[in-house]
Amino acid sequence: MSKVTLIATAAMGLESIVANEVKNLGYKDVTVENGKVIFKADFQAIARVNLWLRTADRVKILVGEFRAESFEELFEQTKALPWADFISKDAEFPVIGRSVKSKLFSVSDCQAIVKKAVVESLKKNYHIDWFEEKGAFQRIEVALHKDVASLTIDTSGAGLHKRGYRYLHNEAPLKETLAAAMIQLTNWNADKPLYDPFCGSGTIPIEAAMIGQNIAPGINRSFAFEGWNWYDQKWIDEVHEEAEDVAKYDQPLYIIGGDVDHTMIELAQNNATEAGFPDALRFKQIQVSDFSTEDENGVVIGNPPYGERMKEKDYVEELYRQLGRVIRPLETWSVYIITSHPHFEKLYGAKATKKRKLYNGNIKTDFYQFWGKRPRNK
């Protein structure tokens, strides 16, 4: 089986986590750049990484990369790429684009030129003059950065954060990919209790359950590549069989989601059921100030409101104080909170062991990590 160059795109700050996931799947030739992880693999990897990557946004095939400072260069070099190796003659292949710090700054013109060049290339290979484009969806992207053009084909379809379980959510949902990254940045494992005091629609508890039972995040959804007539169904079947073989459905979970809003609790429970965890997770309506536990150690992971709106500021700051008063005495528990509030540590009442910059959508946040003490030996 020949090799292909794949690009796993990532939100800013998550590139190293995505790279580790790629390496853990067995792919060694990995390069990390801003917003993306590039690696070479066999064609079956398209199915495997789409199924397993928890923190990447999507997976693309890199068809070619070259310098292009004129429309003629863009056309000729695009035309010379092996498009017929990837795009079938009945495929629907729209072109999207972007341009940053490049002489070819008109994105619409670049898209039109790439489309024309791809058509000319396919005409030569398929010996036809007209493409109806009524078949499988194969979206091409031309991305120009400092006069270097990258031509890719998207293999994922819908973004990888769309696992298929969250049909409804709250107003400002945490992306599944970011929730999974937050969990992977903690010291949690399935043998420890996990508590999310701001669970909303249940994303953090559900992602933790999938990690705890080693369930592939894409197991219940479809991908664009599955409709491509050249992509071998055997590769897809083998990857799904692998995922079933390594899943630990019998792994007990002690995961609790709390929220002050009873409608969120109902929503979280519905999403957990859709994800395949109707009874494994617990959700309850609770004020932060009412939380208590007799467990000697565990992990708190939370995405509280940030107080971005002025009318919420006082409420949010008091919420952070309450969180500190309740959680700080649990010395052997580790606490991980994401927020954009600049004074979270002061309000919480402790300095974080470690902080990490992350982006929640377009909001720049800090991921505060308070590491708990080692529990006493029993």
XYZ file of C-alpha atoms in Angstrom:
378
model
C 0.000 0.000 0.000
C 1.496 3.332 -1.066
C 1.949 6.323 1.216
C -0.033 9.534 1.402
C 0.672 12.800 3.213
C -2.068 13.709 5.683
C -2.716 16.922 7.596
C -4.622 16.875 10.890
C -5.719 20.444 11.575
C -5.867 21.669 15.163
C -7.023 24.646 17.180
C -4.244 26.905 18.371
C -2.555 25.411 21.422
C -3.649 21.835 20.735
C -1.086 20.908 18.066
C 1.187 18.946 20.409
C -1.768 16.985 21.797
C -2.911 16.066 18.283
C 0.665 15.066 17.398
C 0.804 12.739 20.408
C -2.469 11.153 19.364
C -1.113 10.577 15.840
C 2.059 8.993 17.237
C 0.062 6.808 19.627
C -1.779 5.425 16.595
C 1.575 4.205 15.315
C 2.567 6.906 12.810
C 6.163 8.035 13.246
C 6.909 10.560 10.492
C 5.191 13.506 12.210
C 5.796 17.256 11.794
C 4.093 19.897 13.937
C 3.324 23.370 12.563
C 0.977 26.162 13.633
C -2.537 24.849 13.401
C -1.659 21.498 11.875
C 0.123 18.176 12.253
C 1.595 16.662 9.071
C 2.446 12.984 8.718
C 2.975 10.282 6.108
C 0.987 7.068 6.324
C -0.724 4.374 4.276
C -4.189 4.953 2.842
C -5.884 2.995 5.624
C -4.693 5.725 8.015
C -7.367 8.014 6.547
C -9.993 5.830 8.202
C -8.011 5.182 11.378
C -7.135 8.781 12.262
C -10.616 10.091 11.442
C -12.071 7.451 13.732
C -9.612 7.957 16.609
C -8.369 11.555 16.789
C -10.121 13.177 19.746
C -8.604 16.662 19.552
C -8.077 17.374 15.811
C -10.523 19.494 13.802
C -10.362 17.505 10.552
C -8.045 15.375 8.376
C -6.959 16.376 4.860
C -4.939 14.746 2.068
C -2.073 16.960 0.902
C -2.152 16.657 -2.905
C 0.655 19.143 -3.508
C 2.529 22.209 -2.289
C 4.460 24.789 -4.309
C 5.339 28.496 -4.632
C 2.883 30.539 -6.664
C 3.318 34.263 -7.160
C 1.166 34.549 -10.283
C -2.134 33.088 -11.425
C -0.334 31.331 -14.277
C 1.976 29.554 -11.815
C -0.989 28.578 -9.675
C -2.856 27.174 -12.688
C -0.004 25.217 -14.265
C 1.298 23.690 -11.038
C -2.185 22.774 -9.848
C -2.923 21.145 -13.226
C 0.261 19.059 -12.937
C -0.838 17.395 -9.676
C -2.257 13.824 -9.724
C -5.910 14.728 -9.148
C -7.237 11.584 -10.821
C -5.558 9.520 -8.084
C -8.021 10.972 -5.592
C -11.050 12.411 -7.410
C -13.399 10.125 -9.311
C -14.946 11.294 -12.565
C -18.451 11.563 -11.066
C -17.336 13.336 -7.848
C -18.602 16.688 -6.623
C -15.447 18.726 -6.011
C -16.063 22.324 -4.897
C -13.051 24.512 -4.126
C -12.685 26.704 -1.055
C -9.691 28.925 -0.293
C -7.806 31.313 1.928
C -4.804 33.589 1.475
C -2.468 35.073 4.086
C 0.474 37.383 3.335
C 0.566 36.329 -0.329
C 0.696 38.167 -3.664
C -2.352 36.196 -4.788
C -4.687 37.746 -2.261
C -7.992 37.384 -4.138
C -9.415 34.176 -2.691
C -12.299 33.985 -5.202
C -9.876 34.226 -8.141
C -7.605 31.570 -6.654
C -10.576 29.239 -6.159
C -11.722 29.723 -9.765
C -8.243 29.076 -11.156
C -7.738 25.948 -9.072
C -11.153 24.629 -10.109
C -10.320 25.174 -13.777
C -6.883 23.547 -13.399
C -8.346 20.483 -11.668
C -10.978 20.133 -14.389
C -8.309 20.310 -17.097
C -6.245 17.667 -15.296
C -9.241 15.334 -14.933
C -10.253 15.862 -18.583
C -6.866 14.558 -19.673
C -7.082 11.493 -17.424
C -10.738 10.550 -17.902
C -11.016 11.617 -21.583
C -14.281 13.438 -21.017
C -15.136 17.130 -21.395
C -17.973 17.530 -18.894
C -18.225 16.596 -15.217
C -21.744 16.420 -13.817
C -20.478 16.357 -10.204
C -23.363 14.287 -8.857
C -21.248 11.720 -7.008
C -19.247 11.639 -3.785
C -18.357 14.924 -2.081
C -14.611 15.719 -2.286
C -13.913 19.282 -1.181
C -10.648 20.844 -2.346
C -8.948 23.681 -0.477
C -6.292 26.049 -1.817
C -4.446 27.696 1.076
C -1.831 30.350 0.335
C 0.613 31.446 3.010
C 3.575 33.668 2.141
C 3.196 32.713 -1.548
C 3.264 28.968 -0.871
C 0.130 27.186 -2.088
C -1.080 24.010 -0.378
C -3.709 21.969 -2.198
C -5.674 19.554 -0.035
C -8.778 17.345 -0.124
C -10.895 17.104 3.018
C -11.499 13.508 4.159
C -13.642 14.221 7.233
C -16.744 15.975 5.991
C -18.294 17.481 9.120
C -15.672 18.622 11.656
C -14.317 15.898 13.919
C -15.834 17.589 16.974
C -19.228 16.401 15.720
C -19.262 12.976 17.353
C -22.943 12.421 16.679
C -24.256 12.440 20.253
C -24.907 16.119 20.906
C -28.039 17.064 19.000
C -28.905 19.812 21.462
C -26.626 21.993 23.551
C -26.449 25.146 25.625
C -25.863 28.647 24.219
C -22.058 28.555 24.457
C -21.124 24.890 24.060
C -17.620 23.624 24.677
C -16.367 21.831 21.577
C -15.926 18.104 22.048
C -12.345 18.359 20.757
C -11.399 20.976 23.362
C -13.114 18.996 26.136
C -11.110 15.909 25.151
C -7.886 17.954 25.134
C -8.617 19.326 28.606
C -9.122 15.801 29.935
C -5.899 14.585 28.327
C -4.013 17.442 29.991
C -5.066 16.224 33.446
C -3.893 13.334 35.626
C -7.311 11.647 35.430
C -7.770 7.991 34.614
C -10.842 5.775 34.735
C -10.007 4.531 38.238
C -10.474 8.027 39.731
C -13.645 10.008 40.400
C -14.196 12.937 38.036
C -16.496 15.858 38.823
C -17.555 18.633 36.437
C -19.357 21.335 38.456
C -20.431 23.274 35.322
C -21.420 20.388 33.068
C -23.864 22.235 30.779
C -24.861 19.789 28.047
C -22.490 17.157 29.427
C -19.573 17.390 27.014
C -16.719 16.935 29.513
C -18.283 13.931 31.325
C -19.191 12.242 28.024
C -15.734 12.780 26.507
C -14.160 11.477 29.728
C -16.333 8.369 29.547
C -15.211 7.713 25.978
C -11.576 8.126 27.004
C -12.039 6.009 30.128
C -13.539 3.119 28.163
C -11.174 3.625 25.191
C -14.048 4.169 22.764
C -13.116 5.702 19.402
C -14.730 9.168 19.267
C -15.832 8.746 15.642
C -17.372 5.298 16.038
C -20.980 6.532 15.688
C -20.621 8.963 12.784
C -19.834 8.950 9.069
C -17.013 10.618 7.146
C -16.602 12.039 3.644
C -14.050 9.417 2.556
C -16.565 6.611 3.125
C -18.407 7.689 -0.033
C -15.344 7.714 -2.283
C -15.483 4.857 -4.777
C -11.697 4.357 -4.769
C -11.455 4.018 -0.987
C -11.440 0.320 -0.100
C -14.312 -0.707 2.188
C -12.005 -3.363 3.636
C -9.831 -0.632 5.173
C -12.881 0.876 6.886
C -14.128 -2.495 8.158
C -10.715 -3.413 9.583
C -10.406 -0.108 11.444
C -13.886 -0.523 12.961
C -13.047 -4.079 14.036
C -9.850 -2.812 15.690
C -11.862 -0.190 17.583
C -14.350 -2.767 18.844
C -11.546 -5.086 19.950
C -9.830 -2.474 22.141
C -12.946 -0.841 23.641
C -13.399 -1.464 27.382
C -17.154 -1.351 27.721
C -17.015 -3.035 31.126
C -14.685 -0.418 32.641
C -16.518 1.109 35.642
C -16.791 4.894 35.613
C -17.246 7.330 38.489
C -18.090 10.518 36.614
C -20.496 13.162 37.906
C -21.743 16.285 36.145
C -23.365 19.065 38.131
C -25.109 22.228 37.018
C -27.330 24.799 38.690
C -29.797 24.689 35.768
C -32.148 21.685 35.816
C -32.741 21.964 32.042
C -29.008 21.450 31.480
C -29.076 18.314 33.621
C -31.879 16.876 31.507
C -30.018 17.839 28.327
C -26.759 16.303 29.559
C -28.515 13.037 30.441
C -30.124 12.895 26.994
C -26.736 13.474 25.315
C -25.109 10.809 27.505
C -27.807 8.345 26.418
C -27.196 9.210 22.749
C -23.473 8.619 23.319
C -24.135 5.151 24.707
C -23.871 5.946 28.431
C -27.479 5.881 29.679
C -26.509 4.636 33.151
C -22.708 5.009 33.412
C -22.681 8.766 34.156
C -24.466 10.698 36.883
C -25.851 14.198 36.488
C -27.468 16.235 39.234
C -28.714 19.757 39.785
C -26.441 21.291 42.378
C -24.959 24.619 43.445
C -21.157 24.755 43.442
C -21.265 25.665 47.125
C -23.152 22.433 47.946
C -20.578 20.004 46.555
C -19.020 17.571 49.017
C -17.248 14.236 48.764
C -15.769 11.528 50.969
C -13.492 10.223 48.196
C -9.852 10.588 49.152
C -8.728 11.748 45.737
C -10.236 12.673 42.404
C -10.245 15.251 39.636
C -12.358 18.354 39.042
C -12.524 19.595 35.447
C -14.684 22.584 34.633
C -15.615 25.187 32.061
C -17.422 27.822 34.172
C -18.969 31.017 32.792
C -16.245 33.568 32.081
C -18.038 36.810 32.950
C -17.423 38.266 29.481
C -20.637 40.279 29.771
C -20.602 43.071 32.335
C -23.949 42.068 33.865
C -22.537 38.608 34.656
C -19.252 39.790 36.180
C -20.305 39.973 39.842
C -22.107 36.630 39.672
C -19.129 34.899 38.023
C -16.597 36.292 40.470
C -18.655 35.106 43.437
C -18.964 31.723 41.724
C -15.159 31.473 41.546
C -14.882 32.349 45.250
C -17.412 29.640 46.117
C -15.511 27.125 43.993
C -12.309 27.902 45.891
C -13.952 27.634 49.303
C -15.410 24.221 48.443
C -12.574 22.639 46.440
C -9.387 24.020 48.041
C -9.807 21.960 51.244
C -9.736 18.772 49.106
C -5.939 18.709 49.166
C -5.543 15.378 47.386
C -7.891 16.333 44.547
C -6.527 17.909 41.367
C -8.459 20.788 39.827
C -8.462 21.959 36.197
C -10.452 25.043 35.181
C -10.588 26.883 31.848
C -11.555 30.558 31.843
C -10.697 33.865 30.223
C -11.105 35.780 33.505
C -7.741 37.467 34.245
C -8.099 37.247 38.047
C -9.279 33.672 38.447
C -6.418 32.625 40.763
C -7.040 35.552 43.111
C -10.782 34.833 43.255
C -10.255 31.083 43.648
C -7.752 31.757 46.434
C -4.706 29.818 45.212
C -1.952 30.036 42.628
C -2.113 27.403 39.917
C 0.596 24.762 39.730
C 0.655 25.307 35.980
C -1.188 27.338 33.330
C -1.598 26.673 29.631
C -2.931 28.984 26.922
C -5.891 27.530 25.037
C -8.521 28.955 22.711
C -12.196 28.264 23.320
C -13.431 29.235 19.877
C -12.142 32.780 19.418
C -11.768 33.397 23.156
C -8.232 33.309 24.524
C -8.279 31.422 27.812
C -6.000 29.970 30.463
C -6.261 26.351 31.552
C -5.491 26.522 35.291
C -4.042 23.348 36.783
C -3.947 22.804 40.553
C -2.211 19.506 41.282
C -3.369 17.667 44.377
C -1.126 16.087 46.979
C -0.453 12.359 46.821
C -3.014 10.486 48.948
C -1.809 8.788 52.118
C -1.041 5.092 51.787
C -3.786 3.009 53.347
